Amino acid sequence: PRTENGGGGAGGGGGGGFNSAGLSDVKLYVGNLSYDTTEDSLRSVFETHGEVSDCFLPTDRDSGRPRGFAFVTMQAADAEKALVVDGTEVDGRAVRVNESRPKTDRGGGGYGGGGGRGRGGGGGG
């Protein structure tokens, strides 16, 4: 059926391995959002770059207010184009946009590699 036609994303010029899994749809993480940003307003920002298949603004369980970030799902080629939204102002805040990574290893977050520090000095015997 489908031949390996991954040429579309490769033309990005060292985009840091965008969509390395080769998925047809890519979920983007949008951070530093204003609490005033709505799903509709965010969707309209991204729809200038292509069709948005899903837009999700998590809300705080207690207050019901948005938590200041969102996930926007788009076709891979459109999502890559939409990365230009990174750093632009949405509702008065410079938003961060990057490819969402699956939250597999819930353990140490940024400290994942920190445990290896002590190993280097042990080989001097």
XYZ file of C-alpha atoms in Angstrom:
125
model
C 0.000 0.000 0.000
C 2.093 2.920 1.222
C 5.696 3.272 0.178
C 8.207 5.037 2.366
C 7.501 8.590 1.307
C 9.037 10.480 4.206
C 10.520 13.205 2.021
C 8.072 15.858 3.215
C 9.421 16.416 6.683
C 13.073 15.945 5.780
C 13.265 19.254 3.968
C 13.040 21.165 7.231
C 16.802 21.534 7.470
C 17.922 20.077 10.783
C 14.718 20.592 12.702
C 16.037 18.451 15.534
C 14.309 15.267 14.443
C 10.781 16.616 14.135
C 8.263 13.775 13.927
C 11.050 11.191 14.090
C 8.397 8.470 14.442
C 7.006 9.414 11.026
C 3.428 9.756 12.260
C 0.743 11.193 10.005
C -0.594 13.369 12.837
C 1.608 15.245 15.284
C 0.592 16.592 18.678
C 2.157 19.951 19.512
C 2.713 21.178 23.055
C 1.840 24.862 23.468
C 3.156 26.392 26.692
C 3.172 29.756 28.480
C -0.435 30.428 27.507
C -2.433 33.223 29.054
C -5.223 32.035 31.347
C -7.517 34.083 29.079
C -6.701 31.971 26.015
C -9.627 29.826 24.905
C -9.663 26.676 22.836
C -11.292 28.592 19.977
C -8.736 31.404 19.949
C -5.839 28.956 20.087
C -7.359 26.812 17.362
C -7.678 29.856 15.094
C -3.970 30.703 15.588
C -2.950 27.230 14.427
C -5.546 26.934 11.658
C -3.608 29.571 9.712
C -1.036 26.783 9.161
C -3.404 23.901 8.405
C -6.309 21.863 9.712
C -6.418 21.323 13.466
C -7.799 17.864 14.242
C -7.726 18.316 18.023
C -7.169 21.130 20.500
C -7.048 20.434 24.234
C -6.586 22.948 27.067
C -6.272 21.100 30.381
C -8.055 22.871 33.237
C -7.367 22.886 36.945
C -9.602 20.366 38.701
C -10.392 22.678 41.608
C -10.679 26.126 40.052
C -11.760 25.109 36.543
C -9.275 27.627 35.119
C -6.938 26.742 32.260
C -3.539 25.485 33.397
C -1.531 27.639 30.985
C -0.694 25.052 28.351
C -2.425 23.127 25.585
C -2.028 20.374 23.028
C -2.843 20.930 19.361
C -2.954 17.989 16.935
C -2.376 18.558 13.217
C -1.186 16.644 10.166
C 2.589 16.296 10.317
C 3.418 18.710 7.487
C 1.055 21.363 8.866
C 2.336 20.860 12.409
C 5.890 21.417 11.240
C 4.822 24.682 9.578
C 2.956 25.680 12.734
C 6.187 25.569 14.755
C 6.682 29.188 13.622
C 4.061 30.125 16.234
C 6.806 29.467 18.836
C 7.763 32.798 20.393
C 4.837 34.728 18.936
C 2.365 36.551 21.121
C -1.019 35.001 21.838
C -3.263 36.966 24.201
C -0.291 39.005 25.408
C 2.061 36.081 26.157
C 4.955 34.762 24.063
C 3.973 31.128 23.669
C 6.256 28.109 23.410
C 5.487 25.521 20.752
C 7.240 22.220 20.255
C 6.470 18.637 19.371
C 4.794 16.903 22.283
C 6.747 13.929 23.585
C 4.859 10.905 24.911
C 5.022 10.871 28.702
C 6.436 7.379 28.997
C 9.007 7.592 31.736
C 7.298 9.443 34.535
C 10.228 8.915 36.897
C 12.821 11.634 37.219
C 11.882 14.122 34.545
C 14.999 16.139 33.773
C 17.114 14.240 36.257
C 17.076 10.981 34.298
C 20.794 10.897 33.513
C 22.033 12.325 36.803
C 22.738 8.965 38.442
C 25.690 8.240 36.198
C 27.928 10.884 37.741
C 29.729 8.646 40.220
C 30.699 5.976 37.709
C 33.537 7.855 36.021
C 35.995 7.883 38.917
C 35.729 4.186 39.758
C 37.980 2.816 37.018
C 41.312 3.956 38.471
C 42.230 0.688 40.203
